[in-house]
Structure formats: C-alpha cells, structure tokens
Amino acid sequence: MNSRDTYRPRVGFWVVLILGVFAWAPAAYPGYWQGLEGFTPVFNALQPGTISTLAADADLWRGTGSAAYILAQPFLMLGLPATATIRFLFAFLLVIGGLSVYAWMAPRWGDRAAGLAGFLYMLLPPVLATVYVRGSLADAWILALLPLALAAIAYYGLTVSPGAAAALVVSILWMWRTQAGLALLATVLLVLYALLVERNRIAGLVVAVSGVAGFVSLIPLWSIQRPAPVDFFAHFVYAFQLGDNGWTVAPSIPGWQDEFPFQLGFAALALGVLALWLWLSRAENRSTTTYRAFLGFAAIGTITLVLLSLNPAGFFWRITGLHRMLTYPWQTLLLAMPLLAALAGSVPALLPQLSRVPYWPALVGLTLLASYPYLRTDFTQYAPPDRPYATLGGHNEIVLLEAFLEESTDPPGAQLDVVWQTRYPLATDYSIFFQAQVEDGDGYRSIAQLDMPPHGEALPPTSWRPGEILEYRYELDLAQAAAAGDLSGQELRYIFGYYDWRDGVRLPVDGGIDDKLIFYGR
C-alpha cells in the first residue's frame, strides 16, 4: 500500500516464519497431547479411508475426509512414527495458515501489517485450541486452507495469474475433501469476498465452480451419513466466554466440552477495535475504496460468524438446517479467525507511525504476551497402538486402546488390564461387567463375574475428560468356581463390556458388531 514498503526489509514475513515457532513449538515436544479427539488422527493416518472410520464417526459432512491425511503418507512410508507425523502436520498447518494470511495482506497492506496479521493469526486462542485442545486435524486443515484461498483470490485480482487461480481451486477442493460441512460455509465466505471486496466476478465464478465440483465429488459418498454425535444446540457459546482469559469453560453449564477456550484473545480484540476506530475517525481512510471494502467485510464477517456461535442464533440453524453440516456451532469461530486477524493486523497500515520502531515491535510483543497462556497442552508419553483395540458406544464414545488378560492359578483368578480414552463427555455413569464363562450345552454359563464403576467410585465416567488416557486393572476371583469344580478341564471364556446400570443395556462394540469383548483363557 505504501511505496516505501518496497524498500523496507521484509521483517513482517520473517516475524511470521521465525517467531511463529512459539505457536508450533508445543507440537515438537516428545510424545503426543491428550486432545479431545484423542489418538483418532493417528489411527486414521495409518489406515486412511475415504472418510475416517477408526475411533471416529464416518459422516459425509462432519467427518474427516481422506485429504486430511494425504501429506502424512510420505512420512509414514519413510518410517516416521505416526504420532510424530501428525505432530508435524499440525505444526505445518499452523505455519501455512500464518504465511497465507501474510500473503493475503502484504500486496495491499504492506509488510508490517501483513506480518502482524499472520503472526496474530497463528496465536489466536481458537486456532491454538483446535490443535492443542481439540486435536482436530480436519479443522486445522480448514484453518490453513481458508486463508490460502483468500490470498489466492486477492493475488488473482491483482495479477490475473493462472497460478493463483490454480491455488484457489486446489484449496477449495482440498477443503471439501477434508471436512465438507466447514468447506460449504467457507465456500460461501470466499464467494462473498471475491464479489464484495475484490469485485472480481471471474474469481467469484472460480470459487463457485470449485465448490460445486467439491460437492459433486462427494455424491458417491452420500450414503455415509450418521446422526449427530452430540446435541448441536447444547453447545452454543455464551457471550461472556469470548473475552474469558482462562482455559476453563464453566463446567457447570451442561453440554459443553471442558477446557476448550472460546475467547478471541485480548490482542485481536483490542487491535480490531482500534482498527475500526482509526478507519472511521480518519476521512482519508474512509474515502479509500480498499480500506472501506476490506475492513467492512472483515468486521461484518467476524461479527456475523461470532454471532452464529451464540445461543440466539439457534433459530437460524434450525430453519436453514445447516446444523447438519457441523458438530458444534462454535466451529464458525474458526472461519472468523482469518478475518479477525486481518482486521487487527491492519492497524500499522491505518496509522503508519505504528509500523515504525519501537511501536511495531511492541505490537508484536503484545501479541505474543497476550497469547502466552494458551501455549500449553497436556502431553503424554503413551505410545498408542496402530489401531484401537475396540470402540464402545453408539458414536464410538469410548476408545479402548489396549486390553490384556492374564490368568493366575494360586490363587485362581484373572486380571484384565484396560487402557482407554473417551471422545465426548459421557452423560451416564456407566458400569463395566467382567465375567468368566464355561461352555454349557449350546451356550455359556457364567461362573464368576465383576460389576463395578469403570475406574472405581472416585472417578465416575461423567467426570472423564475427553482424550484423557485412563487405565485400570479388573480382578476376577475364581476361587469359588475352582472349589465347585468348574475349572477342571474347562477352557474359560471371558467377556467384558460397559452397560447402563439403570436398565442393564450394554453399549455396542465396534459400531454394533457385538455388545461385549471376548477373551479366551485356559
């Protein structure tokens, strides 16, 4: 925007590339974090399908498509561990997102504004939470590809470059094959941006045609649709949470996922408000078409997408039926993040004094300090298997990572060691059953059994945090069975599972194949 930027060092670019390490550094720690989605990305990277099925809900709109794991395959083929591969992908997507915001802003807003916007984007709480709290690879891809598509539209508007058009097409198709629900909303956002800000009908047409092509590519998968895993309308954000400064999300409010931060971040909000004030208070800014269209779109788009995550928007979601596209209404916050970062990052361009030393470094430092509380995650050194041992529940709520049966003869008994994690907050305090059985005629007869809370009385299932790794040893006493002669010459069969203690109904195993796990002993 300023000709002087042509002769300035590209410090904004290097801030995004180098200081962006603060955003992705936690992904470089050894081990893996206990995100709300657990090891689901790891399992599906090892055995990718058209739509993720391992410890996941295979759903056309809400599920994770095959494109999310394309870049993982070369690393896995080279022998890199799956957990390290997924950690690398998360870090890579954070960097791509930040650089894409920079590329989007730089041609018209200058290096300093673009650098601040890109750096701010990587450190926005919802962006970091998507990686380190939720652990959603599909959503992380959207966070990388959406600003890349915005940059491609802007660059195409300036240069009519075939390369920019190609990048735009690939970004949109990739989004559709990663998570179709968010891709649909992102496509609408991109069409509006192309027409209202860039005022480029050809770019708008490219976006629309690419979106239609992405939709058509999913038609063969149309039958892969399932009921929602959670109640969409129980997960709206409360307005006060958008400015909350901690991780905790008022656990007393029913239906919410614990520890997912919905706040937009002090730096983004403060700089965004300042950008609007500078724009509206300065006649030279208001008269500039680029300022007016871009800032107006960024502000209105951010506010609209944030409002869609709040409870009053429930009427809109119901009458449009768009709630079928997403798992949670607050996923619209992810689409708002590039717009919010661009709005906040425009401050150095609106007030050129702020692009100089010491003011611009101070803005970068403020961004980092304001985001520091969110640069943490709950790591584990547990090495997961290549695929889950089993899943339980109608929506694979409980993922059994490992299960080991060991028998003892003195005294006679059996021990079952189980390691598991959940994918959603459980609404019921389920119990487990662990039974030893012998063959009796055409069926089996139980000779000993154990019924108890899965992790003892101190940690009921409704208190389990999704993604947290839990383990327990269940011990079955076979002394009475031995005294009764039930063990002599008999091959024992053991069954294990979960059930609702209120009505005795067992949870389905592996999508309904059975209602129990079976182990064989002596």
Coordinates of C-alpha atoms in Angstrom, one line a residue:
M1 CA 0.0 0.0 0.0
N2 CA 2.9 2.4 0.8
S3 CA 5.6 2.6 -1.9
R4 CA 8.1 2.9 0.9
D5 CA 7.4 -0.8 1.8
T6 CA 9.1 -1.8 -1.4
Y7 CA 12.4 -0.7 0.0
R8 CA 12.0 -2.0 3.6
P9 CA 13.3 -5.3 4.8
R10 CA 10.6 -7.9 4.8
V11 CA 10.6 -8.1 8.6
G12 CA 6.9 -8.9 8.7
F13 CA 7.5 -12.1 6.7
W14 CA 10.4 -13.2 9.0
V15 CA 8.4 -12.5 12.1
V16 CA 5.7 -14.9 10.9
L17 CA 8.2 -17.5 9.9
I18 CA 10.6 -17.3 12.8
L19 CA 8.6 -16.0 15.8
G20 CA 5.8 -18.3 14.6
V21 CA 7.8 -21.0 16.4
F22 CA 6.0 -20.0 19.6
A23 CA 2.8 -21.3 18.0
W24 CA 4.0 -24.6 16.7
A25 CA 6.8 -25.4 19.3
P26 CA 4.5 -27.4 21.6
A27 CA 3.9 -29.8 18.7
A28 CA 7.6 -30.5 18.6
Y29 CA 7.6 -31.9 22.2
P30 CA 8.2 -35.6 22.5
G31 CA 5.0 -37.7 22.9
Y32 CA 1.5 -36.6 22.0
W33 CA -1.1 -34.4 23.6
Q34 CA -4.3 -35.6 25.2
G35 CA -6.6 -33.6 22.9
L36 CA -10.4 -34.0 22.9
E37 CA -10.2 -36.2 19.8
G38 CA -7.5 -38.4 21.4
F39 CA -5.5 -40.6 19.0
T40 CA -8.1 -40.6 16.3
P41 CA -5.9 -38.7 13.8
V42 CA -3.0 -41.1 14.4
F43 CA -5.2 -44.2 13.8
N44 CA -6.6 -42.8 10.6
A45 CA -3.3 -41.6 9.2
L46 CA -2.0 -45.2 9.5
Q47 CA -5.1 -46.7 7.8
P48 CA -6.7 -43.9 5.7
G49 CA -10.0 -44.3 4.1
T50 CA -12.4 -42.1 2.0
I51 CA -13.8 -40.9 5.3
S52 CA -12.2 -41.6 8.7
T53 CA -13.7 -44.7 10.4
L54 CA -11.3 -45.6 13.1
A55 CA -12.4 -44.3 16.5
A56 CA -14.4 -41.7 14.5
D57 CA -17.9 -41.1 13.2
A58 CA -17.9 -41.8 9.5
D59 CA -20.1 -38.9 8.2
L60 CA -20.1 -37.1 4.9
W61 CA -20.5 -33.6 6.4
R62 CA -19.0 -33.7 9.9
G63 CA -16.4 -36.4 9.4
T64 CA -12.8 -36.2 8.3
G65 CA -12.1 -36.9 4.6
S66 CA -9.1 -38.6 3.0
A67 CA -7.4 -35.3 2.0
A68 CA -6.6 -34.6 5.7
Y69 CA -4.0 -37.5 5.6
I70 CA -2.5 -37.2 2.1
L71 CA 0.6 -35.4 3.3
A72 CA 1.1 -37.9 6.1
Q73 CA 1.6 -40.8 3.8
P74 CA 5.2 -40.0 2.5
F75 CA 6.4 -39.6 6.1
L76 CA 4.8 -42.8 7.2
M77 CA 6.3 -44.6 4.2
L78 CA 9.7 -43.4 5.3
G79 CA 9.2 -45.0 8.7
L80 CA 8.4 -41.9 10.7
P81 CA 6.2 -42.7 13.7
A82 CA 2.6 -41.9 13.3
T83 CA 2.4 -39.6 16.3
A84 CA 5.4 -37.7 15.1
T85 CA 3.9 -37.4 11.6
I86 CA 0.6 -36.0 13.0
R87 CA 2.5 -33.6 15.2
F88 CA 4.5 -32.4 12.2
L89 CA 1.3 -31.9 10.2
F90 CA -0.3 -29.8 12.9
A91 CA 2.9 -27.6 13.0
F92 CA 3.0 -27.4 9.2
L93 CA -0.6 -26.3 9.1
L94 CA 0.0 -23.5 11.7
V95 CA 2.8 -22.2 9.6
I96 CA 0.9 -22.4 6.3
G97 CA -2.0 -20.5 8.0
G98 CA 0.2 -17.7 9.2
L99 CA 2.1 -17.4 5.9
S100 CA -1.2 -17.4 3.9
V101 CA -2.6 -14.6 6.0
Y102 CA 0.7 -12.7 5.3
A103 CA 0.4 -13.4 1.6
W104 CA -3.2 -12.2 1.6
M105 CA -2.4 -8.9 3.3
A106 CA 1.0 -8.0 2.0
P107 CA 0.3 -6.8 -1.6
R108 CA -2.1 -4.1 -0.4
W109 CA -1.5 -3.5 3.2
G110 CA 2.3 -3.7 3.4
D111 CA 4.8 -5.9 5.0
R112 CA 4.4 -4.7 8.6
A113 CA 0.6 -5.0 8.6
A114 CA 0.7 -8.4 6.9
G115 CA 3.4 -9.7 9.3
L116 CA 1.4 -8.6 12.4
A117 CA -1.8 -10.2 11.0
G118 CA 0.0 -13.5 10.1
F119 CA 1.7 -13.7 13.5
L120 CA -1.5 -12.8 15.3
Y121 CA -3.4 -15.5 13.4
M122 CA -1.1 -18.3 14.5
L123 CA -1.6 -17.3 18.1
L124 CA -5.3 -16.7 18.2
P125 CA -6.8 -18.9 21.0
P126 CA -9.3 -20.7 18.8
V127 CA -6.5 -21.6 16.4
L128 CA -4.2 -22.9 19.1
A129 CA -7.1 -24.7 20.8
T130 CA -8.0 -26.5 17.5
V131 CA -4.6 -28.1 17.6
Y132 CA -3.7 -28.4 21.3
V133 CA -7.0 -28.8 23.0
R134 CA -9.3 -30.4 20.4
G135 CA -6.6 -32.1 18.4
S136 CA -8.7 -31.9 15.2
L137 CA -6.6 -32.4 12.1
A138 CA -9.6 -31.7 9.8
D139 CA -10.3 -28.3 11.5
A140 CA -6.6 -27.5 11.4
W141 CA -6.6 -28.0 7.6
I142 CA -9.5 -25.6 7.2
L143 CA -7.6 -23.0 9.3
A144 CA -4.7 -23.4 6.8
L145 CA -6.6 -23.6 3.6
L146 CA -9.1 -20.8 4.1
P147 CA -6.5 -18.0 4.3
L148 CA -4.6 -19.6 1.5
A149 CA -7.8 -19.4 -0.7
L150 CA -8.3 -15.8 0.4
A151 CA -4.7 -15.0 -0.6
A152 CA -5.2 -16.7 -4.0
I153 CA -8.3 -14.6 -4.7
A154 CA -6.5 -11.3 -3.7
Y155 CA -3.5 -12.2 -5.8
Y156 CA -5.6 -13.2 -8.8
G157 CA -7.5 -9.9 -8.5
L158 CA -4.1 -8.1 -8.8
T159 CA -2.4 -10.2 -11.4
V160 CA -4.9 -12.5 -13.1
S161 CA -2.3 -15.2 -12.6
P162 CA -3.2 -18.7 -13.6
G163 CA -1.1 -19.9 -10.7
A164 CA -3.3 -18.0 -8.3
A165 CA -6.4 -19.5 -9.9
A166 CA -4.9 -23.0 -9.6
A167 CA -4.1 -22.4 -5.9
L168 CA -7.6 -21.3 -5.3
V169 CA -9.1 -24.3 -7.0
V170 CA -6.9 -26.8 -5.2
S171 CA -7.5 -25.1 -1.8
I172 CA -11.3 -25.3 -2.2
L173 CA -11.3 -28.9 -3.4
W174 CA -9.0 -29.9 -0.6
M175 CA -11.3 -28.3 1.9
W176 CA -14.3 -30.2 0.5
R177 CA -12.4 -33.5 0.7
T178 CA -11.2 -32.7 4.3
Q179 CA -14.4 -31.6 6.0
A180 CA -17.4 -30.9 3.8
G181 CA -19.5 -29.1 6.4
L182 CA -17.0 -26.3 7.1
A183 CA -16.0 -26.3 3.4
L184 CA -19.5 -25.4 2.4
L185 CA -19.6 -22.4 4.7
A186 CA -16.0 -21.4 3.7
T187 CA -17.0 -21.5 0.0
V188 CA -19.9 -19.1 0.7
L189 CA -17.5 -16.8 2.5
L190 CA -15.0 -16.9 -0.3
V191 CA -17.6 -16.1 -2.9
L192 CA -18.7 -13.1 -0.9
Y193 CA -15.1 -11.9 -0.5
A194 CA -14.4 -12.2 -4.2
L195 CA -17.5 -10.3 -5.2
L196 CA -17.7 -7.7 -2.5
V197 CA -14.0 -6.9 -1.7
E198 CA -12.0 -7.9 -4.8
R199 CA -15.0 -7.1 -7.0
N200 CA -13.8 -9.8 -9.4
R201 CA -16.6 -11.8 -10.9
I202 CA -14.2 -14.3 -12.5
A203 CA -12.7 -15.1 -9.1
G204 CA -16.2 -15.5 -7.7
L205 CA -17.1 -17.8 -10.5
V206 CA -13.9 -19.9 -10.0
V207 CA -14.8 -20.2 -6.3
A208 CA -18.4 -21.2 -7.0
V209 CA -17.5 -23.7 -9.7
S210 CA -14.8 -25.2 -7.5
G211 CA -17.3 -25.5 -4.6
V212 CA -19.8 -27.3 -6.9
A213 CA -17.1 -29.6 -8.1
G214 CA -16.1 -30.4 -4.5
F215 CA -19.8 -31.1 -3.7
V216 CA -20.2 -33.3 -6.8
S217 CA -17.1 -35.3 -5.8
L218 CA -18.9 -36.3 -2.6
I219 CA -22.0 -37.6 -4.2
P220 CA -20.7 -41.2 -4.3
L221 CA -20.3 -41.0 -0.5
W222 CA -23.8 -39.7 0.0
S223 CA -24.9 -42.7 2.0
I224 CA -22.2 -42.2 4.6
Q225 CA -24.3 -40.1 6.9
R226 CA -25.0 -40.6 10.6
P227 CA -26.9 -38.9 13.4
A228 CA -25.1 -36.1 15.3
P229 CA -22.7 -37.5 18.0
V230 CA -23.6 -34.6 20.3
D231 CA -26.6 -32.3 20.7
F232 CA -25.6 -29.4 18.4
F233 CA -27.9 -27.0 20.2
A234 CA -26.4 -27.7 23.6
H235 CA -23.0 -26.3 22.6
F236 CA -23.6 -22.7 21.9
V237 CA -21.1 -20.2 23.3
Y238 CA -22.1 -17.7 26.0
A239 CA -21.1 -14.1 25.1
F240 CA -19.0 -13.7 28.2
Q241 CA -16.8 -16.5 27.1
L242 CA -15.5 -14.6 24.1
G243 CA -13.5 -12.5 26.5
D244 CA -12.7 -15.1 29.2
N245 CA -9.0 -15.3 30.0
G246 CA -8.7 -18.9 31.1
W247 CA -8.9 -22.4 29.6
T248 CA -11.9 -23.4 31.8
V249 CA -15.3 -23.2 30.1
A250 CA -17.7 -23.0 33.1
P251 CA -18.0 -26.8 33.5
S252 CA -21.2 -26.3 35.5
I253 CA -23.0 -25.4 32.2
P254 CA -24.4 -28.7 30.7
G255 CA -23.3 -29.9 27.4
W256 CA -20.1 -28.1 27.0
Q257 CA -16.7 -29.6 26.3
D258 CA -14.4 -28.8 29.2
E259 CA -11.2 -26.8 28.7
F260 CA -12.0 -25.5 25.1
P261 CA -11.3 -21.8 25.1
F262 CA -13.7 -19.7 23.1
Q263 CA -12.2 -16.3 23.8
L264 CA -11.0 -14.3 20.8
G265 CA -7.9 -13.0 22.6
F266 CA -7.1 -9.7 24.1
A267 CA -4.6 -8.7 21.3
A268 CA -7.0 -9.5 18.5
L269 CA -10.0 -7.7 20.1
A270 CA -8.0 -4.6 21.2
L271 CA -6.3 -4.2 17.8
G272 CA -9.5 -5.0 15.9
V273 CA -11.4 -2.3 17.8
L274 CA -8.5 0.2 17.2
A275 CA -8.5 -0.6 13.5
L276 CA -12.2 0.2 13.2
W277 CA -11.8 3.4 15.2
L278 CA -8.9 4.5 13.0
W279 CA -10.8 3.8 9.9
L280 CA -14.0 5.6 11.0
S281 CA -12.2 8.6 12.5
R282 CA -10.0 9.4 9.6
A283 CA -11.5 10.9 6.5
E284 CA -8.6 9.8 4.3
N285 CA -9.1 6.2 5.4
R286 CA -12.9 6.3 4.9
S287 CA -12.5 7.6 1.3
T288 CA -10.2 4.8 0.2
T289 CA -12.1 2.0 -1.5
T290 CA -9.7 -0.7 -0.5
Y291 CA -9.9 0.3 3.2
R292 CA -13.7 0.6 3.1
A293 CA -14.4 -2.8 1.3
F294 CA -11.8 -4.8 3.1
L295 CA -12.3 -3.5 6.7
G296 CA -16.1 -3.5 6.3
F297 CA -16.1 -7.1 5.1
A298 CA -13.6 -8.2 7.8
A299 CA -15.6 -6.5 10.6
I300 CA -19.1 -7.6 9.4
G301 CA -17.8 -11.1 8.6
T302 CA -16.2 -11.6 12.0
I303 CA -19.2 -10.3 13.9
T304 CA -21.6 -12.5 11.9
L305 CA -19.6 -15.6 12.3
V306 CA -19.2 -15.0 16.0
L307 CA -22.9 -14.4 16.4
L308 CA -23.6 -17.7 14.7
S309 CA -21.8 -19.4 17.6
L310 CA -24.1 -17.8 20.2
N311 CA -27.3 -19.2 21.5
P312 CA -29.7 -16.6 19.9
A313 CA -28.5 -18.0 16.5
G314 CA -30.3 -21.3 17.3
F315 CA -33.3 -20.1 15.2
F316 CA -31.1 -19.6 12.2
W317 CA -29.5 -23.0 12.4
R318 CA -32.9 -24.7 12.8
I319 CA -34.7 -23.0 9.9
T320 CA -31.8 -23.4 7.5
G321 CA -30.9 -27.0 8.5
L322 CA -27.2 -26.0 8.4
H323 CA -26.7 -27.5 11.9
R324 CA -26.4 -30.8 9.9
M325 CA -23.1 -29.5 8.5
L326 CA -21.2 -29.1 11.8
T327 CA -20.6 -30.9 15.0
Y328 CA -20.6 -27.8 17.1
P329 CA -21.9 -24.2 16.4
W330 CA -18.7 -22.7 17.7
Q331 CA -16.8 -24.1 14.7
T332 CA -17.9 -20.9 12.9
L333 CA -15.4 -19.1 15.1
L334 CA -12.7 -20.9 13.0
L335 CA -14.0 -19.2 9.8
A336 CA -13.9 -15.9 11.6
M337 CA -10.3 -16.1 12.6
P338 CA -8.6 -15.0 9.3
L339 CA -11.0 -12.0 9.1
L340 CA -10.3 -11.1 12.7
A341 CA -6.5 -11.4 12.2
A342 CA -6.6 -9.3 9.1
L343 CA -8.8 -6.6 10.8
A344 CA -6.4 -6.4 13.8
G345 CA -3.3 -6.6 11.6
S346 CA -4.4 -3.6 9.5
V347 CA -3.5 -1.2 12.4
P348 CA 0.0 -0.4 11.2
A349 CA -1.3 0.5 7.7
L350 CA -4.1 2.7 9.1
L351 CA -1.7 4.5 11.4
P352 CA 1.7 4.4 9.6
Q353 CA 3.5 5.6 12.8
L354 CA 2.8 2.2 14.3
S355 CA 4.8 0.5 11.6
R356 CA 8.0 2.0 12.9
V357 CA 10.3 1.2 15.7
P358 CA 9.6 0.9 18.6
Y359 CA 5.8 0.7 18.1
W360 CA 5.6 -2.2 15.6
P361 CA 7.9 -4.5 17.7
A362 CA 5.7 -3.5 20.7
L363 CA 2.6 -4.7 18.9
V364 CA 4.3 -8.0 18.0
G365 CA 5.4 -8.4 21.6
L366 CA 1.9 -7.6 22.8
T367 CA 0.5 -10.3 20.5
L368 CA 2.9 -12.9 21.9
L369 CA 2.4 -11.9 25.6
A370 CA -1.4 -11.9 25.2
S371 CA -1.3 -15.4 23.7
Y372 CA 1.2 -17.0 26.1
P373 CA -1.4 -18.5 28.4
Y374 CA -2.7 -20.6 25.5
L375 CA 0.6 -22.1 24.5
R376 CA 0.3 -25.1 26.7
T377 CA -1.1 -28.6 26.3
D378 CA -1.4 -31.8 28.3
F379 CA 1.3 -34.2 26.9
T380 CA 1.5 -37.9 27.4
Q381 CA 4.4 -40.3 26.6
Y382 CA 2.0 -43.2 26.0
A383 CA 2.6 -44.8 22.6
P384 CA -0.7 -45.8 21.1
P385 CA -1.2 -49.0 19.0
D386 CA -1.7 -48.8 15.2
R387 CA -5.4 -49.1 15.7
P388 CA -7.7 -49.1 18.7
Y389 CA -8.4 -52.5 20.3
A390 CA -12.1 -51.7 20.2
T391 CA -14.6 -48.8 20.4
L392 CA -17.8 -48.8 22.6
G393 CA -21.0 -46.7 22.3
G394 CA -23.2 -45.6 19.5
H395 CA -20.8 -42.9 18.4
N396 CA -17.6 -44.6 19.5
E397 CA -17.5 -42.5 22.6
I398 CA -15.1 -44.9 24.5
V399 CA -11.9 -46.0 22.7
L400 CA -10.2 -49.0 24.1
L401 CA -6.5 -48.6 23.3
E402 CA -5.3 -51.8 24.9
A403 CA -6.7 -54.8 26.8
F404 CA -4.6 -57.6 28.3
L405 CA -5.9 -60.7 30.0
E406 CA -3.7 -62.6 32.5
E407 CA -4.7 -65.7 34.5
S408 CA -3.3 -66.8 37.8
T409 CA -3.5 -70.3 39.4
D410 CA -2.6 -69.5 43.0
P411 CA -5.0 -68.2 44.0
P412 CA -7.2 -68.9 40.9
G413 CA -8.2 -65.7 39.2
A414 CA -8.0 -63.4 36.2
Q415 CA -6.8 -59.9 35.7
L416 CA -7.8 -57.7 32.8
D417 CA -5.7 -54.5 32.2
V418 CA -7.5 -51.9 30.1
V419 CA -6.3 -48.6 28.7
W420 CA -8.9 -46.3 27.2
Q421 CA -9.9 -42.7 26.4
T422 CA -13.2 -41.0 25.5
R423 CA -14.0 -38.8 22.6
Y424 CA -17.0 -37.0 24.0
P425 CA -18.2 -36.1 27.5
L426 CA -20.3 -39.0 28.8
A427 CA -23.8 -38.3 30.0
T428 CA -24.2 -41.5 32.0
D429 CA -22.1 -43.1 34.8
Y430 CA -21.8 -46.5 33.1
S431 CA -20.7 -49.7 34.8
I432 CA -18.5 -52.5 33.5
F433 CA -19.0 -56.2 33.5
F434 CA -16.2 -58.7 33.6
Q435 CA -17.3 -62.4 33.5
A436 CA -15.7 -65.8 33.4
Q437 CA -17.8 -68.4 31.5
V438 CA -17.6 -72.1 30.7
E439 CA -19.3 -73.8 27.8
D440 CA -22.6 -75.3 28.9
G441 CA -24.6 -77.2 26.2
D442 CA -25.2 -74.8 23.3
G443 CA -24.2 -71.7 25.2
Y444 CA -22.1 -70.4 28.0
R445 CA -22.6 -70.2 31.8
S446 CA -21.1 -67.6 34.0
I447 CA -19.1 -68.9 36.9
A448 CA -17.7 -65.6 38.2
Q449 CA -18.4 -62.0 37.5
L450 CA -17.5 -58.5 38.4
D451 CA -19.7 -55.4 38.1
M452 CA -18.3 -52.1 39.1
P453 CA -17.7 -48.5 38.0
P454 CA -15.0 -48.5 35.3
H455 CA -12.5 -46.5 37.3
G456 CA -13.7 -47.0 40.8
E457 CA -16.0 -44.7 42.8
A458 CA -13.6 -41.8 42.8
L459 CA -13.6 -41.2 39.1
P460 CA -17.1 -41.7 37.6
P461 CA -17.4 -41.7 33.8
T462 CA -19.3 -38.4 33.6
S463 CA -16.1 -36.8 35.0
W464 CA -13.8 -38.1 32.4
R465 CA -12.1 -35.5 30.2
P466 CA -12.3 -36.4 26.5
G467 CA -8.9 -37.5 25.3
E468 CA -7.5 -38.2 28.8
I469 CA -5.7 -41.6 29.0
L470 CA -7.2 -43.8 31.7
E471 CA -6.2 -47.3 32.8
Y472 CA -7.5 -49.8 35.3
R473 CA -7.0 -53.5 36.3
Y474 CA -10.1 -55.6 36.9
E475 CA -9.5 -58.6 39.0
L476 CA -11.8 -61.6 39.0
D477 CA -11.8 -64.1 41.8
L478 CA -12.2 -67.7 40.6
A479 CA -11.7 -69.4 44.0
Q480 CA -15.4 -70.4 44.4
A481 CA -15.5 -71.7 40.8
A482 CA -12.4 -73.8 41.4
A483 CA -13.9 -75.2 44.6
A484 CA -17.1 -76.1 42.7
G485 CA -15.0 -78.0 40.0
D486 CA -15.9 -75.6 37.2
L487 CA -12.3 -75.0 36.2
S488 CA -11.2 -78.6 35.8
G489 CA -10.7 -79.5 32.2
Q490 CA -12.6 -76.4 31.0
E491 CA -11.5 -73.7 28.6
L492 CA -12.6 -70.4 30.1
R493 CA -14.1 -67.6 28.1
Y494 CA -14.1 -64.1 29.5
I495 CA -16.4 -61.3 28.4
F496 CA -16.0 -57.6 29.1
G497 CA -18.1 -54.5 28.3
Y498 CA -19.9 -51.5 29.5
Y499 CA -23.6 -51.2 30.4
D500 CA -26.1 -48.7 31.7
W501 CA -26.7 -49.8 35.3
R502 CA -30.2 -48.2 35.3
D503 CA -31.7 -50.6 32.7
G504 CA -28.9 -53.1 32.0
V505 CA -28.5 -52.2 28.4
R506 CA -25.0 -52.8 27.1
L507 CA -23.0 -50.4 25.0
P508 CA -22.4 -51.7 21.4
V509 CA -18.9 -52.7 20.5
D510 CA -17.2 -51.6 17.2
G511 CA -20.3 -50.0 15.8
G512 CA -22.7 -52.7 16.9
I513 CA -20.8 -55.8 15.8
D514 CA -21.3 -57.1 19.4
D515 CA -22.2 -55.9 22.9
K516 CA -19.1 -57.4 24.5
L517 CA -15.4 -58.1 24.1
I518 CA -14.4 -61.8 24.3
F519 CA -11.1 -63.2 25.6
Y520 CA -10.1 -66.8 25.9
G521 CA -8.1 -68.3 28.8
R522 CA -7.1 -71.8 29.7

